[in-house]
Amino acid sequence: MHELSICRSIVDVVDRHAAGRGVEVINLQVGELRQIVPDTLVYCWTLVTADTALASSQLRVDRVTAAIRCKACGHGTALTGPILVCEACDGRDVEIVAGEEFLITSLELVEA
Amino acid sequence: MGRFHRHEDGQEHAHDEAHVDRGDHSGYATGTDRVEILERVFEENDRTAAANRADFDAAGVIAVNLMSSPGAGKTALLAETLRRLRGTVRIGIVEGDIETSLDAERLAGFGAQIALLNTANGFGGECHLDAPMVRAALGRLSLGDIDLLVVENVGNLVCPAEFHVGEHRRAMVYSITEGEEKPLKYPVMFRSVDLVVVNKMDLLPHLDFDLAAFRANLADVNPRVRVIETSARDGSGVDEWCEWLREGVQVAA
């Protein structure tokens, strides 16, 4: 249930950037290698923002597919599971090039 | 953090700026202003983790974040560790638990400095230690008088993996009673660590545990991880674990 504390972190960032303006949407990027469950995050958002100025705001989550690149053969593999093996050469000397993102990318604010 | 990602049309490319799949936003094309932020959600935690790390480095302390599921044997292993390293390495422990001081009490009497962190105050009890919690505990330790700090995290295979606390290295204790598929079920945790201690090896004759399958699953999610097999109960492998723990630790002459 770390989604709750994560939502509190998001509130802090949103408050700082919104500077008192109404917030309609918070756009997030969440990599698939993160243990963040979007539905849980959205549920926790309603708990954390209840009775606050953000109560009517909406979290919109953009999932980012995980990918690795093989250091031996250079091949890029999009991951469908957590197994870090190059699909081209079965190599295990790989680096994660996508899937660990966890960003607040933008806010949609009520026009001043 | 990688900036590459694949799109559903099969293209893969790099972004210099993080990218939002905008989709159909026509419904609110008017009446709203989009403000780009590009801020990592863990930014604040990671800033505090960096401050913790700077304090460790300034005091010459090596910090290890020790994680596991509940009941894997972290505290038993630590008690055995303190017994062996007592008098050679000055150890501090941050003991994270949702409730009770039971674990801290088990570790008392070995000459280590212990700071207990109960996470139950707050929103229902945190399932992990984060960098600000550890920072609060550091105020109750004398970093100048320790060489090695072990942060015993809350027993949980999910949440602690996401929060850096300023540690130099990460280890987890896994017990063979947990089943060989756990690395596949909790890949973020198993991928996040430098070392997996495979504990309760004394129970191997009594279980249907397939050690080779476990190691293969672990290698699939974390190809570079080191493995040490131990039994905190009979002491086997504990010296090897203590050696790993002491790597890089500068002991005052």
Short mmCIF file of C-alpha atoms in Angstrom, two decimals:
data_model
loop_
_atom_site.label_atom_id
_atom_site.label_comp_id
_atom_site.label_asym_id
_atom_site.label_seq_id
_atom_site.Cartn_x
_atom_site.Cartn_y
_atom_site.Cartn_z
CA MET A 1 0.00 0.00 0.00
CA HIS A 2 2.75 2.47 -0.74
CA GLU A 3 0.35 4.09 -3.20
CA LEU A 4 -0.98 6.16 -0.29
CA SER A 5 2.35 7.74 0.55
CA ILE A 6 3.05 8.13 -3.15
CA CYS A 7 -0.22 10.05 -3.54
CA ARG A 8 0.86 12.36 -0.77
CA SER A 9 4.11 13.03 -2.64
CA ILE A 10 2.12 13.76 -5.79
CA VAL A 11 -0.09 16.21 -3.87
CA ASP A 12 3.01 18.11 -2.74
CA VAL A 13 4.33 18.40 -6.29
CA VAL A 14 0.95 19.37 -7.72
CA ASP A 15 0.34 22.02 -5.05
CA ARG A 16 3.72 23.56 -5.72
CA HIS A 17 3.20 23.79 -9.47
CA ALA A 18 -0.49 24.70 -9.49
CA ALA A 19 0.14 27.68 -7.21
CA GLY A 20 -3.47 27.95 -6.17
CA ARG A 21 -5.07 27.39 -9.57
CA GLY A 22 -7.70 24.70 -10.05
CA VAL A 23 -6.34 21.33 -11.21
CA GLU A 24 -8.40 19.16 -13.52
CA VAL A 25 -5.96 16.46 -14.59
CA ILE A 26 -2.58 15.23 -13.42
CA ASN A 27 -0.75 13.31 -16.11
CA LEU A 28 1.64 10.62 -14.89
CA GLN A 29 4.03 8.31 -16.62
CA VAL A 30 4.46 4.96 -14.86
CA GLY A 31 6.84 2.34 -16.19
CA GLU A 32 5.74 -1.26 -16.12
CA LEU A 33 8.75 -2.22 -14.00
CA ARG A 34 7.40 -0.08 -11.18
CA GLN A 35 5.25 -1.77 -8.59
CA ILE A 36 2.63 0.86 -8.96
CA VAL A 37 -0.88 -0.40 -9.64
CA PRO A 38 -2.67 2.35 -11.58
CA ASP A 39 -6.14 1.45 -10.27
CA THR A 40 -4.87 1.44 -6.69
CA LEU A 41 -3.12 4.74 -7.28
CA VAL A 42 -6.32 6.30 -8.59
CA TYR A 43 -8.29 4.91 -5.64
CA CYS A 44 -5.76 6.22 -3.14
CA TRP A 45 -5.85 9.58 -4.91
CA THR A 46 -9.55 9.90 -4.07
CA LEU A 47 -8.80 9.09 -0.40
CA VAL A 48 -5.88 11.47 -0.08
CA THR A 49 -7.54 14.38 -1.87
CA ALA A 50 -11.02 14.04 -0.33
CA ASP A 51 -12.16 17.37 1.14
CA THR A 52 -9.23 19.21 -0.40
CA ALA A 53 -8.97 21.54 -3.37
CA LEU A 54 -7.81 18.56 -5.43
CA ALA A 55 -10.92 16.48 -4.70
CA SER A 56 -12.30 16.92 -8.22
CA SER A 57 -8.95 16.35 -9.96
CA GLN A 58 -8.21 13.23 -11.92
CA LEU A 59 -5.03 11.18 -12.19
CA ARG A 60 -4.34 10.00 -15.71
CA VAL A 61 -1.74 7.25 -15.95
CA ASP A 62 0.32 6.59 -19.06
CA ARG A 63 1.98 3.17 -18.74
CA VAL A 64 5.41 2.84 -20.33
CA THR A 65 6.35 -0.57 -21.68
CA ALA A 66 9.54 -2.02 -20.25
CA ALA A 67 12.47 -2.58 -22.57
CA ILE A 68 16.03 -3.83 -22.29
CA ARG A 69 19.05 -3.52 -24.56
CA CYS A 70 21.60 -6.30 -24.84
CA LYS A 71 25.14 -5.15 -24.19
CA ALA A 72 26.52 -8.07 -26.20
CA CYS A 73 24.51 -7.87 -29.43
CA GLY A 74 22.82 -4.48 -29.12
CA HIS A 75 19.34 -5.86 -29.68
CA GLY A 76 16.42 -4.14 -28.00
CA THR A 77 13.74 -6.32 -26.42
CA ALA A 78 10.33 -5.09 -25.30
CA LEU A 79 9.47 -6.99 -22.14
CA THR A 80 6.20 -8.75 -21.52
CA GLY A 81 7.35 -10.09 -18.14
CA PRO A 82 10.07 -9.44 -15.58
CA ILE A 83 12.65 -11.74 -17.19
CA LEU A 84 15.75 -9.83 -18.25
CA VAL A 85 17.04 -11.93 -21.13
CA CYS A 86 17.83 -10.74 -24.68
CA GLU A 87 15.31 -12.26 -27.10
CA ALA A 88 17.88 -12.28 -29.91
CA CYS A 89 20.90 -13.97 -28.31
CA ASP A 90 19.65 -15.12 -24.87
CA GLY A 91 22.28 -12.82 -23.37
CA ARG A 92 21.87 -11.72 -19.77
CA ASP A 93 24.23 -8.77 -19.83
CA VAL A 94 21.42 -6.30 -20.49
CA GLU A 95 20.47 -2.82 -19.40
CA ILE A 96 16.98 -1.58 -18.70
CA VAL A 97 16.23 1.27 -21.09
CA ALA A 98 12.55 1.82 -20.29
CA GLY A 99 9.98 0.81 -17.73
CA GLU A 100 11.34 2.43 -14.57
CA GLU A 101 9.75 5.84 -15.20
CA PHE A 102 7.63 7.39 -12.51
CA LEU A 103 7.05 11.00 -13.48
CA ILE A 104 4.48 13.69 -13.15
CA THR A 105 4.61 14.90 -16.73
CA SER A 106 2.04 17.71 -16.79
CA LEU A 107 -0.94 19.32 -15.17
CA GLU A 108 -4.09 20.54 -16.82
CA LEU A 109 -5.15 23.64 -14.96
CA VAL A 110 -8.33 25.65 -15.08
CA GLU A 111 -7.66 28.72 -17.19
CA ALA A 112 -6.94 31.74 -15.08
CA MET B 1 16.33 6.45 -15.99
CA GLY B 2 15.73 5.33 -19.52
CA ARG B 3 14.08 7.63 -21.97
CA PHE B 4 13.51 5.02 -24.63
CA HIS B 5 10.20 3.43 -25.05
CA ARG B 6 8.33 1.41 -27.55
CA HIS B 7 5.14 2.52 -29.13
CA GLU B 8 2.38 0.20 -30.13
CA ASP B 9 3.22 0.75 -33.78
CA GLY B 10 6.57 -0.92 -33.10
CA GLN B 11 8.65 2.22 -33.26
CA GLU B 12 11.24 2.68 -30.62
CA HIS B 13 12.88 5.99 -30.06
CA ALA B 14 14.47 8.22 -27.53
CA HIS B 15 12.90 11.32 -26.09
CA ASP B 16 14.92 14.22 -24.89
CA GLU B 17 11.90 15.35 -22.99
CA ALA B 18 9.54 12.96 -21.30
CA HIS B 19 6.58 12.30 -23.45
CA VAL B 20 2.89 12.07 -22.87
CA ASP B 21 0.62 10.02 -25.05
CA ARG B 22 -1.89 12.76 -25.52
CA GLY B 23 -4.75 10.71 -26.92
CA ASP B 24 -8.02 12.49 -27.48
CA HIS B 25 -7.99 15.61 -25.41
CA SER B 26 -10.57 17.42 -27.49
CA GLY B 27 -13.05 17.36 -24.63
CA TYR B 28 -10.99 19.77 -22.63
CA ALA B 29 -9.11 21.53 -25.37
CA THR B 30 -10.63 24.75 -24.17
CA GLY B 31 -10.81 25.92 -20.61
CA THR B 32 -7.61 24.29 -19.42
CA ASP B 33 -3.95 25.13 -19.52
CA ARG B 34 -1.39 22.39 -19.79
CA VAL B 35 1.68 22.93 -17.64
CA GLU B 36 4.64 20.65 -18.27
CA ILE B 37 6.29 19.50 -15.05
CA LEU B 38 8.49 16.46 -15.65
CA GLU B 39 9.14 15.84 -11.98
CA ARG B 40 9.98 12.44 -10.61
CA VAL B 41 7.50 11.36 -7.98
CA PHE B 42 10.32 10.08 -5.78
CA GLU B 43 12.27 13.33 -6.13
CA GLU B 44 11.72 14.45 -2.56
CA ASN B 45 12.44 11.02 -1.10
CA ASP B 46 15.59 10.78 -3.20
CA ARG B 47 16.77 14.22 -2.15
CA THR B 48 16.52 13.16 1.49
CA ALA B 49 18.20 9.85 0.63
CA ALA B 50 21.10 11.84 -0.86
CA ALA B 51 21.33 13.89 2.34
CA ASN B 52 21.43 10.67 4.39
CA ARG B 53 24.10 9.31 2.09
CA ALA B 54 26.18 12.46 2.47
CA ASP B 55 25.98 12.13 6.24
CA PHE B 56 27.05 8.47 6.04
CA ASP B 57 29.98 9.36 3.80
CA ALA B 58 31.05 12.28 6.00
CA ALA B 59 31.08 9.96 9.03
CA GLY B 60 32.80 7.11 7.14
CA VAL B 61 29.78 4.84 7.62
CA ILE B 62 28.72 2.16 5.14
CA ALA B 63 24.94 1.77 5.06
CA VAL B 64 23.12 -1.40 4.02
CA ASN B 65 19.37 -1.59 3.43
CA LEU B 66 18.20 -5.04 4.49
CA MET B 67 14.81 -6.21 3.25
CA SER B 68 12.73 -9.40 3.26
CA SER B 69 9.25 -10.77 3.62
CA PRO B 70 7.95 -11.13 7.19
CA GLY B 71 9.53 -14.08 8.94
CA ALA B 72 12.41 -14.71 6.54
CA GLY B 73 14.90 -14.43 9.38
CA LYS B 74 16.32 -10.91 9.11
CA THR B 75 16.38 -10.36 12.83
CA ALA B 76 17.76 -13.82 13.65
CA LEU B 77 20.48 -13.29 11.04
CA LEU B 78 21.26 -9.84 12.45
CA ALA B 79 21.48 -11.15 16.00
CA GLU B 80 23.96 -13.78 14.80
CA THR B 81 25.82 -11.09 12.84
CA LEU B 82 26.11 -8.78 15.84
CA ARG B 83 27.39 -11.64 17.95
CA ARG B 84 30.15 -12.37 15.44
CA LEU B 85 31.18 -8.82 14.58
CA ARG B 86 31.01 -7.48 18.10
CA GLY B 87 34.32 -5.91 19.07
CA THR B 88 35.58 -5.65 15.47
CA VAL B 89 32.97 -3.51 13.69
CA ARG B 90 30.90 -0.85 15.40
CA ILE B 91 27.37 -1.41 14.16
CA GLY B 92 24.27 0.75 14.19
CA ILE B 93 20.82 -0.56 13.38
CA VAL B 94 17.71 1.24 12.27
CA GLU B 95 14.94 -1.18 13.12
CA GLY B 96 11.79 -0.65 11.10
CA ASP B 97 8.55 -2.26 12.19
CA ILE B 98 4.94 -1.28 11.84
CA GLU B 99 4.28 -2.05 15.51
CA THR B 100 6.14 -3.27 18.60
CA SER B 101 9.75 -3.08 19.78
CA LEU B 102 10.12 -6.88 19.82
CA ASP B 103 12.82 -7.01 17.15
CA ALA B 104 14.78 -4.17 18.69
CA GLU B 105 14.68 -6.06 21.99
CA ARG B 106 16.02 -9.21 20.30
CA LEU B 107 18.99 -7.21 19.07
CA ALA B 108 19.75 -5.51 22.39
CA GLY B 109 22.73 -6.64 24.42
CA PHE B 110 25.21 -7.04 21.56
CA GLY B 111 26.75 -3.58 21.91
CA ALA B 112 25.12 -2.13 18.80
CA GLN B 113 23.39 1.23 18.65
CA ILE B 114 19.72 0.65 17.83
CA ALA B 115 17.14 3.19 16.71
CA LEU B 116 13.61 1.83 16.54
CA LEU B 117 11.26 3.24 13.92
CA ASN B 118 7.64 2.25 14.33
CA THR B 119 5.80 3.26 11.19
CA ALA B 120 2.29 2.89 12.62
CA ASN B 121 1.77 6.59 13.19
CA GLY B 122 0.37 8.10 10.07
CA PHE B 123 -2.06 6.76 7.54
CA GLY B 124 -2.68 3.23 8.84
CA GLY B 125 0.97 2.19 9.20
CA GLU B 126 3.54 2.46 6.49
CA CYS B 127 4.66 -0.75 4.86
CA HIS B 128 8.22 0.45 4.23
CA LEU B 129 10.88 2.84 5.47
CA ASP B 130 11.47 5.90 3.36
CA ALA B 131 14.36 8.33 3.42
CA PRO B 132 12.73 10.94 5.71
CA MET B 133 11.88 8.23 8.29
CA VAL B 134 15.47 7.01 8.28
CA ARG B 135 16.67 10.61 8.55
CA ALA B 136 14.54 11.02 11.69
CA ALA B 137 16.11 7.87 13.16
CA LEU B 138 19.64 9.09 12.38
CA GLY B 139 19.11 11.85 14.93
CA ARG B 140 19.02 9.15 17.59
CA LEU B 141 22.26 7.49 16.47
CA SER B 142 25.80 8.72 16.87
CA LEU B 143 27.14 8.18 13.36
CA GLY B 144 30.65 9.14 14.46
CA ASP B 145 30.73 6.07 16.69
CA ILE B 146 29.72 3.46 14.12
CA ASP B 147 31.35 1.93 11.04
CA LEU B 148 28.40 0.06 9.56
CA LEU B 149 24.72 0.94 9.59
CA VAL B 150 22.14 -1.73 8.84
CA VAL B 151 18.65 -0.50 8.05
CA GLU B 152 16.33 -3.40 8.84
CA ASN B 153 13.35 -2.55 6.70
CA VAL B 154 9.71 -3.46 7.31
CA GLY B 155 9.04 -7.09 6.33
CA ASN B 156 7.46 -6.73 2.90
CA LEU B 157 8.53 -7.80 -0.58
CA VAL B 158 6.77 -4.97 -2.40
CA CYS B 159 7.00 -1.45 -1.06
CA PRO B 160 10.52 -1.20 0.41
CA ALA B 161 12.03 -1.87 -3.02
CA GLU B 162 10.71 1.45 -4.30
CA PHE B 163 12.23 3.70 -1.63
CA HIS B 164 15.92 4.48 -1.40
CA VAL B 165 16.99 5.56 2.05
CA GLY B 166 20.58 6.60 1.27
CA GLU B 167 22.10 3.14 1.47
CA HIS B 168 25.33 2.14 -0.29
CA ARG B 169 24.18 -1.42 -0.86
CA ARG B 170 20.97 -3.40 -0.72
CA ALA B 171 20.47 -6.93 0.45
CA MET B 172 17.49 -9.13 1.04
CA VAL B 173 16.96 -12.20 3.15
CA TYR B 174 14.92 -14.86 1.45
CA SER B 175 14.02 -18.09 3.21
CA ILE B 176 13.64 -21.38 1.40
CA THR B 177 10.22 -21.90 3.01
CA GLU B 178 8.90 -19.15 0.73
CA GLY B 179 8.93 -21.18 -2.49
CA GLU B 180 11.15 -21.02 -5.56
CA GLU B 181 8.82 -18.82 -7.65
CA LYS B 182 9.14 -15.71 -5.47
CA PRO B 183 11.65 -13.87 -7.71
CA LEU B 184 9.12 -14.04 -10.54
CA LYS B 185 6.29 -12.82 -8.30
CA TYR B 186 8.26 -9.97 -6.71
CA PRO B 187 10.72 -9.07 -9.45
CA VAL B 188 11.14 -5.43 -8.40
CA MET B 189 12.44 -6.44 -5.00
CA PHE B 190 14.69 -9.21 -6.28
CA ARG B 191 16.02 -6.95 -9.04
CA SER B 192 16.72 -4.05 -6.67
CA VAL B 193 19.27 -5.83 -4.49
CA ASP B 194 23.00 -6.53 -4.73
CA LEU B 195 22.79 -9.66 -2.62
CA VAL B 196 20.21 -12.31 -1.78
CA VAL B 197 20.84 -14.25 1.42
CA VAL B 198 19.12 -17.61 1.05
CA ASN B 199 18.30 -18.42 4.66
CA LYS B 200 16.96 -21.41 6.60
CA MET B 201 19.16 -23.75 4.56
CA ASP B 202 19.11 -26.16 7.54
CA LEU B 203 15.50 -26.95 6.58
CA LEU B 204 16.42 -28.12 3.08
CA PRO B 205 16.15 -31.88 3.85
CA HIS B 206 12.60 -31.36 5.14
CA LEU B 207 11.20 -29.36 2.23
CA ASP B 208 10.38 -29.96 -1.42
CA PHE B 209 12.36 -26.85 -2.23
CA ASP B 210 14.16 -26.83 -5.61
CA LEU B 211 17.24 -24.70 -5.01
CA ALA B 212 18.38 -24.84 -8.64
CA ALA B 213 14.99 -23.63 -9.86
CA PHE B 214 15.08 -20.78 -7.35
CA ARG B 215 18.52 -19.74 -8.53
CA ALA B 216 17.41 -19.87 -12.17
CA ASN B 217 14.35 -17.71 -11.41
CA LEU B 218 16.53 -15.27 -9.53
CA ALA B 219 19.04 -15.06 -12.40
CA ASP B 220 16.15 -14.35 -14.79
CA VAL B 221 15.11 -11.21 -12.93
CA ASN B 222 18.54 -10.13 -11.65
CA PRO B 223 21.41 -11.56 -13.69
CA ARG B 224 24.15 -9.88 -11.64
CA VAL B 225 22.98 -10.60 -8.10
CA ARG B 226 25.22 -12.35 -5.60
CA VAL B 227 23.82 -15.24 -3.55
CA ILE B 228 24.93 -16.46 -0.13
CA GLU B 229 23.30 -19.52 1.45
CA THR B 230 22.93 -19.35 5.21
CA SER B 231 21.25 -20.77 8.23
CA ALA B 232 20.95 -18.21 10.99
CA ARG B 233 19.95 -21.16 13.20
CA ASP B 234 23.04 -23.34 12.79
CA GLY B 235 25.37 -20.54 11.70
CA SER B 236 26.35 -21.95 8.32
CA GLY B 237 27.17 -19.28 5.74
CA VAL B 238 26.91 -16.50 8.29
CA ASP B 239 30.65 -15.76 8.12
CA GLU B 240 30.38 -15.26 4.35
CA TRP B 241 27.47 -12.87 4.89
CA CYS B 242 29.50 -10.99 7.50
CA GLU B 243 32.36 -10.67 5.00
CA TRP B 244 29.97 -9.21 2.42
CA LEU B 245 28.60 -6.83 5.03
CA ARG B 246 32.11 -5.65 5.91
CA GLU B 247 33.15 -4.90 2.34
CA GLY B 248 34.26 -1.29 2.16
CA VAL B 249 33.85 -0.75 5.90
CA GLN B 250 36.71 1.27 7.33
CA VAL B 251 37.32 0.16 10.87
CA ALA B 252 39.05 2.70 13.07
CA ALA B 253 42.45 1.33 14.14
#
